[in-house]
Short mmCIF file of C-alpha atoms and ligand atoms in Angstrom, two decimals:
data_model
loop_
_atom_site.label_atom_id
_atom_site.label_comp_id
_atom_site.label_asym_id
_atom_site.label_seq_id
_atom_site.Cartn_x
_atom_site.Cartn_y
_atom_site.Cartn_z
CA UNK A 1 0.00 0.00 0.00
CA UNK A 2 1.45 3.41 -0.99
CA UNK A 3 2.59 5.51 1.97
CA UNK A 4 4.69 8.60 1.47
CA UNK A 5 5.61 11.92 3.05
CA UNK A 6 4.08 14.77 1.03
CA UNK A 7 3.87 18.55 1.36
CA UNK A 8 0.55 20.32 1.81
CA UNK A 9 -0.25 22.44 -1.25
CA UNK A 10 -3.13 24.36 0.34
CA UNK A 11 -5.50 24.03 3.29
CA UNK A 12 -8.46 26.40 3.26
CA UNK A 13 -11.66 26.71 5.29
CA UNK A 14 -14.69 26.17 3.06
CA UNK A 15 -17.43 26.09 5.71
CA UNK A 16 -17.95 26.11 9.44
CA UNK A 17 -15.17 23.84 10.78
CA UNK A 18 -14.82 22.35 7.27
CA UNK A 19 -11.53 22.50 5.37
CA UNK A 20 -10.36 21.53 1.88
CA UNK A 21 -6.76 20.31 1.80
CA UNK A 22 -4.86 19.96 -1.47
CA UNK A 23 -2.06 17.40 -1.71
CA UNK A 24 0.04 16.03 -4.57
CA UNK A 25 -1.60 13.00 -6.22
CA UNK A 26 1.15 10.40 -6.30
CA UNK A 27 -1.24 7.61 -7.35
CA UNK A 28 -4.60 7.58 -9.12
CA UNK A 29 -7.45 6.85 -6.67
CA UNK A 30 -10.88 5.47 -7.52
CA UNK A 31 -13.87 7.63 -6.55
CA UNK A 32 -15.00 6.54 -3.08
CA UNK A 33 -11.55 5.48 -1.83
CA UNK A 34 -9.94 7.14 1.19
CA UNK A 35 -6.56 8.09 2.64
CA UNK A 36 -4.95 7.98 6.09
CA UNK A 37 -3.27 11.28 7.04
CA UNK A 38 -0.85 11.99 9.87
CA UNK A 39 1.14 15.19 10.37
CA UNK A 40 4.88 14.54 10.45
CA UNK A 41 6.05 14.66 14.07
CA UNK A 42 2.52 14.50 15.47
CA UNK A 43 2.23 13.43 19.11
CA UNK A 44 -1.07 11.74 18.24
CA UNK A 45 -0.83 8.00 17.87
CA UNK A 46 -3.26 7.41 15.04
CA UNK A 47 -3.65 8.87 11.56
CA UNK A 48 -7.00 10.26 10.41
CA UNK A 49 -9.07 8.61 7.68
CA UNK A 50 -10.28 11.15 5.10
CA UNK A 51 -12.24 10.44 1.91
CA UNK A 52 -11.05 11.48 -1.51
CA UNK A 53 -13.19 14.41 -2.59
CA UNK A 54 -11.71 15.11 -6.03
CA UNK A 55 -8.63 14.70 -8.18
CA UNK A 56 -7.69 17.30 -10.77
CA UNK A 57 -4.49 16.39 -12.64
CA UNK A 58 -1.69 16.03 -10.12
CA UNK A 59 -3.71 17.40 -7.20
CA UNK A 60 -5.95 15.62 -4.69
CA UNK A 61 -8.55 17.52 -2.69
CA UNK A 62 -9.62 16.06 0.64
CA UNK A 63 -12.55 17.64 2.48
CA UNK A 64 -12.73 17.21 6.25
CA UNK A 65 -14.52 18.56 9.29
CA UNK A 66 -12.89 19.31 12.64
CA UNK A 67 -14.32 16.70 15.02
CA UNK A 68 -11.39 16.05 17.37
CA UNK A 69 -7.66 16.52 18.00
CA UNK A 70 -6.55 14.75 14.82
CA UNK A 71 -8.64 16.83 12.46
CA UNK A 72 -7.87 20.02 14.45
CA UNK A 73 -4.19 19.27 13.89
CA UNK A 74 -4.80 18.87 10.16
CA UNK A 75 -6.72 22.16 10.07
CA UNK A 76 -3.71 23.98 11.57
CA UNK A 77 -1.38 22.81 8.78
CA UNK A 78 0.02 25.35 6.35
CA UNK A 79 1.27 25.03 2.75
CA UNK A 80 4.61 23.14 2.62
CA UNK A 81 3.99 21.42 5.99
CA UNK A 82 4.64 17.72 5.73
CA UNK A 83 2.36 14.80 6.43
CA UNK A 84 2.33 11.06 5.84
CA UNK A 85 -0.24 10.13 3.22
CA UNK A 86 -1.21 6.46 3.08
CA UNK A 87 -3.50 5.23 0.33
CA UNK A 88 -5.62 5.22 -1.70
CA UNK A 89 -7.41 2.62 0.47
CA UNK A 90 -10.75 0.79 0.37
CA UNK A 91 -12.94 -0.35 -2.49
CA UNK A 92 -14.60 2.82 -3.90
CA UNK A 93 -17.99 3.23 -5.61
CA UNK A 94 -19.05 0.50 -8.08
CA UNK A 95 -19.38 2.98 -10.95
CA UNK A 96 -18.83 0.31 -13.61
CA UNK A 97 -21.96 -1.53 -12.34
CA UNK A 98 -24.21 1.53 -12.65
CA UNK A 99 -26.47 2.28 -15.59
CA UNK A 100 -29.64 4.28 -16.11
CA UNK A 101 -30.59 7.18 -13.85
CA UNK A 102 -28.27 7.58 -10.86
CA UNK A 103 -28.96 9.70 -7.78
CA UNK A 104 -26.27 10.86 -5.33
CA UNK A 105 -27.45 11.74 -1.81
CA UNK A 106 -25.03 13.47 0.57
CA UNK A 107 -25.36 14.84 4.07
CA UNK A 108 -22.94 17.31 5.69
CA UNK A 109 -19.29 16.30 5.32
CA UNK A 110 -20.62 13.10 3.69
CA UNK A 111 -20.87 15.03 0.42
CA UNK A 112 -17.06 14.66 0.07
CA UNK A 113 -16.82 11.17 -1.51
CA UNK A 114 -19.73 11.92 -3.85
CA UNK A 115 -18.02 14.69 -5.84
CA UNK A 116 -15.52 12.36 -7.55
CA UNK A 117 -18.41 9.94 -8.27
CA UNK A 118 -20.40 12.78 -9.89
CA UNK A 119 -17.42 13.73 -12.03
CA UNK A 120 -16.74 10.11 -13.11
CA UNK A 121 -20.40 9.50 -13.98
CA UNK A 122 -20.48 12.75 -15.97
CA UNK A 123 -17.39 11.62 -17.89
CA UNK A 124 -19.11 8.26 -18.55
CA UNK A 125 -21.88 10.25 -20.27
CA UNK A 126 -24.36 9.61 -17.45
CA UNK A 127 -24.47 12.73 -15.26
CA UNK A 128 -26.29 12.00 -11.98
CA UNK A 129 -28.91 13.95 -10.06
CA UNK A 130 -27.53 15.19 -6.72
CA UNK A 131 -29.37 15.95 -3.49
CA UNK A 132 -27.22 17.47 -0.76
CA UNK A 133 -28.39 18.18 2.78
CA UNK A 134 -26.88 20.37 5.49
CA UNK A 135 -27.94 21.32 9.01
CA UNK A 136 -27.35 25.02 8.30
CA UNK A 137 -25.12 26.85 5.81
CA UNK A 138 -24.29 24.69 2.76
CA UNK A 139 -20.63 24.25 1.80
CA UNK A 140 -18.68 22.97 -1.23
CA UNK A 141 -21.85 22.34 -3.22
CA UNK A 142 -20.85 24.57 -6.19
CA UNK A 143 -18.19 22.11 -7.47
CA UNK A 144 -20.99 19.54 -8.02
CA UNK A 145 -22.88 21.80 -10.44
CA UNK A 146 -20.91 21.08 -13.65
CA UNK A 147 -21.22 17.31 -13.23
CA UNK A 148 -24.91 16.99 -12.25
CA UNK A 149 -28.03 16.79 -14.38
CA UNK A 150 -29.83 18.50 -11.48
CA UNK A 151 -28.56 19.67 -8.08
CA UNK A 152 -30.92 20.21 -5.14
CA UNK A 153 -30.04 21.49 -1.67
CA UNK A 154 -31.90 21.05 1.62
CA UNK A 155 -31.05 22.78 4.89
CA UNK A 156 -32.66 21.98 8.23
CA UNK A 157 -32.53 25.65 9.25
CA UNK A 158 -33.94 26.84 5.92
CA UNK A 159 -31.06 29.27 5.18
CA UNK A 160 -30.67 27.86 1.65
CA UNK A 161 -32.49 25.50 -0.68
CA UNK A 162 -35.53 23.65 0.61
CA UNK A 163 -36.13 23.77 4.37
CA UNK A 164 -36.06 20.27 5.81
CA UNK A 165 -34.22 16.99 5.36
CA UNK A 166 -32.46 15.81 2.22
CA UNK A 167 -34.71 12.72 2.19
CA UNK A 168 -37.64 15.00 1.32
CA UNK A 169 -36.01 16.02 -1.98
CA UNK A 170 -36.31 12.82 -4.03
CA UNK A 171 -38.33 9.73 -4.88
CA UNK A 172 -35.95 6.76 -5.15
CA UNK A 173 -38.50 5.01 -7.38
CA UNK A 174 -37.45 7.45 -10.14
CA UNK A 175 -33.88 6.08 -10.18
CA UNK A 176 -31.98 2.94 -11.19
CA UNK A 177 -29.32 3.34 -8.49
CA UNK A 178 -28.58 5.54 -5.47
CA UNK A 179 -25.19 6.34 -3.91
CA UNK A 180 -25.28 7.81 -0.41
CA UNK A 181 -22.94 9.16 2.27
CA UNK A 182 -23.70 11.11 5.42
CA UNK A 183 -24.67 10.71 9.06
CA UNK A 184 -25.84 7.20 10.00
CA UNK A 185 -29.53 8.13 10.61
CA UNK A 186 -29.64 9.78 7.19
CA UNK A 187 -28.08 6.78 5.43
CA UNK A 188 -30.47 4.45 7.24
CA UNK A 189 -33.43 6.58 6.12
CA UNK A 190 -32.18 6.65 2.51
CA UNK A 191 -31.64 2.86 2.50
CA UNK A 192 -35.15 2.29 3.90
CA UNK A 193 -36.66 4.51 1.18
CA UNK A 194 -34.66 2.72 -1.52
CA UNK A 195 -35.61 -0.72 -0.18
CA UNK A 196 -39.29 0.25 -0.24
CA UNK A 197 -38.92 1.47 -3.84
CA UNK A 198 -36.85 -1.55 -4.94
CA UNK A 199 -33.95 0.70 -5.97
CA UNK A 200 -30.37 -0.57 -5.42
CA UNK A 201 -28.42 1.64 -3.00
CA UNK A 202 -24.76 1.84 -2.01
CA UNK A 203 -23.54 3.63 1.12
CA UNK A 204 -20.07 4.84 2.09
CA UNK A 205 -19.61 4.32 5.82
CA UNK A 206 -17.59 6.77 7.91
CA UNK A 207 -16.78 4.52 10.87
CA UNK A 208 -13.84 5.41 13.09
CA UNK A 209 -10.60 3.87 11.86
CA UNK A 210 -7.22 3.11 13.38
CA UNK A 211 -5.01 1.01 11.09
CA UNK A 212 -6.94 1.58 7.85
CA UNK A 213 -5.74 -1.73 6.39
CA UNK A 214 -7.91 -4.43 7.98
CA UNK A 215 -5.72 -5.39 10.95
CA UNK A 216 -7.27 -3.82 14.08
CA UNK A 217 -11.08 -4.33 13.65
CA UNK A 218 -11.82 -0.86 15.11
CA UNK A 219 -13.90 0.01 12.04
CA UNK A 220 -16.11 -3.08 12.00
CA UNK A 221 -19.80 -2.86 11.06
CA UNK A 222 -22.34 -5.69 10.97
CA UNK A 223 -24.45 -7.03 8.14
CA UNK A 224 -27.96 -8.47 8.42
CA UNK A 225 -26.49 -12.00 8.77
CA UNK A 226 -24.61 -10.82 11.87
CA UNK A 227 -21.30 -11.03 10.02
CA UNK A 228 -18.62 -8.45 10.87
CA UNK A 229 -17.41 -6.35 7.94
CA UNK A 230 -14.29 -4.19 8.10
CA UNK A 231 -15.15 -0.72 6.79
CA UNK A 232 -11.55 -0.02 5.76
CA UNK A 233 -10.96 -3.29 3.92
CA UNK A 234 -14.31 -4.61 2.63
CA UNK A 235 -15.68 -1.03 2.42
CA UNK A 236 -16.02 1.85 2.92
CA UNK A 237 -18.67 1.31 0.20
CA UNK A 238 -21.27 -1.42 0.84
CA UNK A 239 -24.63 -2.35 -0.59
CA UNK A 240 -26.96 -0.42 1.72
CA UNK A 241 -29.40 -3.32 1.93
CA UNK A 242 -26.67 -5.51 3.50
CA UNK A 243 -25.76 -3.25 6.42
CA UNK A 244 -27.45 -3.45 9.79
CA UNK A 245 -27.69 0.18 10.93
CA UNK A 246 -29.21 -0.90 14.29
CA UNK A 247 -26.78 -3.59 15.55
FE1 FES B 301 -8.22 -1.31 11.45
FE2 FES B 301 -10.30 -1.19 9.78
S1 FES B 301 -9.28 0.46 10.76
S2 FES B 301 -9.38 -2.96 10.63
#
């Protein structure tokens, strides 16, 4: 697995506690894969798992939200600071299996792994519809626009787009496939709607990770057969119907 020391190219706030970090792309990731990041010399034991948001030429963009010490340390990094970048890791979205009308549903920082999927589908000649939901002020939604057939926004506070939840924006019965990433209750709700409509759905899980390579079992989720699945190794993308969101 590739693991190298790289220099930060840029690291900018793009929303409340949300940052976009640009790094050199030393390998070509698949949409939906992720990276482990650790600042060089960090006193913190574990790296942070961050999804690929986009790749443009030689530059990766990773979008992340400050949720603890690890991500706060990343947010304090400046251009030319060094970090260890491990990856790309995980399986990515099954874009080659998708045909017909595709819907992307993102919530909060969960929009990050959907942007590269939108771009890839657009390049395949099948631009998706996108529904993005935020608690309050939307962020980083403009980069989706060029790749989407239609882009809809929902905010719980009503400051932008439709007031309410992202699940109120679409009818899964109108689609041949749905890709989803966001908070667990939102993904569960989207999977339930898709199941009821008979529409295949894939989710990208954002479980806590430690090793990122399948060795520690910190990231395990459970399927409906009670089988443990490692989010970092067998995921982070799973068929939504398989995952037990209420273990
Ligand atoms: Fe260690 Fe997944 S993070 S097994």
